[in-house]
GROMACS .gro file of C-alpha atoms in nm:
model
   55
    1UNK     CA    1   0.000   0.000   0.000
    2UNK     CA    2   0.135   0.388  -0.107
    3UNK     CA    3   0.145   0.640   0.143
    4UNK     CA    4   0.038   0.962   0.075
    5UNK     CA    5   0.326   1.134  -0.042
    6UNK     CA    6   0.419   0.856  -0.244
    7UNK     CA    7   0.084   0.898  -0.452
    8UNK     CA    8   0.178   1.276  -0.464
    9UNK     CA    9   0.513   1.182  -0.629
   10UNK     CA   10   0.562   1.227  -1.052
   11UNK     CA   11   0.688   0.971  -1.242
   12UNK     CA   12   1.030   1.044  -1.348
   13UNK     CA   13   1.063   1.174  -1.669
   14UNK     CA   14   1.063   1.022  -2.018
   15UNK     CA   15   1.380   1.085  -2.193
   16UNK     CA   16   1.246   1.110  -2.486
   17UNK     CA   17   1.237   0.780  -2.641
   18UNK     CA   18   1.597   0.688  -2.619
   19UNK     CA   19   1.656   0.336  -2.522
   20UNK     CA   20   1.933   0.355  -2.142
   21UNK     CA   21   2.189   0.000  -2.189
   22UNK     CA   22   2.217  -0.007  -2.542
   23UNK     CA   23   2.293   0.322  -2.727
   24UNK     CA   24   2.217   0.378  -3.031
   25UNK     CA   25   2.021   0.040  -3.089
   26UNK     CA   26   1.652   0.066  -3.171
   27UNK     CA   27   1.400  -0.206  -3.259
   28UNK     CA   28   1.407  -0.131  -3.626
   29UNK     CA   29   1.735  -0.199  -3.652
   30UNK     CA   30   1.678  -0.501  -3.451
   31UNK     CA   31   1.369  -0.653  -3.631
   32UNK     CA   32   1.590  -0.585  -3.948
   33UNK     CA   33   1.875  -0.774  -3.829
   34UNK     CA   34   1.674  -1.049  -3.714
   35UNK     CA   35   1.500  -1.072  -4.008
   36UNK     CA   36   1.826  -1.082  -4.244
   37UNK     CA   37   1.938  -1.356  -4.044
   38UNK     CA   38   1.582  -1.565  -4.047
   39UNK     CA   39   1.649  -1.532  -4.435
   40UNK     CA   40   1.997  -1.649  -4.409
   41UNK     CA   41   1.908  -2.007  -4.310
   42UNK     CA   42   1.902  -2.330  -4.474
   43UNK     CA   43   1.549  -2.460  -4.481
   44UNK     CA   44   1.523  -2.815  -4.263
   45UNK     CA   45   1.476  -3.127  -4.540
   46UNK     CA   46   1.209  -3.239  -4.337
   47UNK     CA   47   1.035  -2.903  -4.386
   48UNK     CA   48   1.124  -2.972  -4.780
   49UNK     CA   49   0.958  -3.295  -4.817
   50UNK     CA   50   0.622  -3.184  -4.653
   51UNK     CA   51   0.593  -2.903  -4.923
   52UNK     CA   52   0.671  -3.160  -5.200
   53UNK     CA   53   0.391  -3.381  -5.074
   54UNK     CA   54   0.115  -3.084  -5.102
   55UNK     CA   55   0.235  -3.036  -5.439
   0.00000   0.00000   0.00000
């Protein structure tokens, strides 16, 4: 349970979007990278013969 001064209290500040631990890193950049490297792998034979059997 919050006292009341604690309710009184402000939430610190925003600062303004930029991310604190990992400067200059943003989720764009890591969605991209994540993606490139989805894209960069070998697709499992298994995986391969269950598409040739729906063809």
């Amino acid at each position: 349970m919050r006292s009341a001064d604690e309710k009184m209290k402000k939430p610190p500040k925003s600062d303004g979007g930029k991310e604190t631990g990992r400067p200059g890193r943003n989720v764009g950049v890591a969605l991209r990278q994540a993606y490139d490297e989805a894209l960069g792998e070998a697709v499992p034979d298994d995986l391969l013969d269950l598409l040739k059997k729906l063809d």
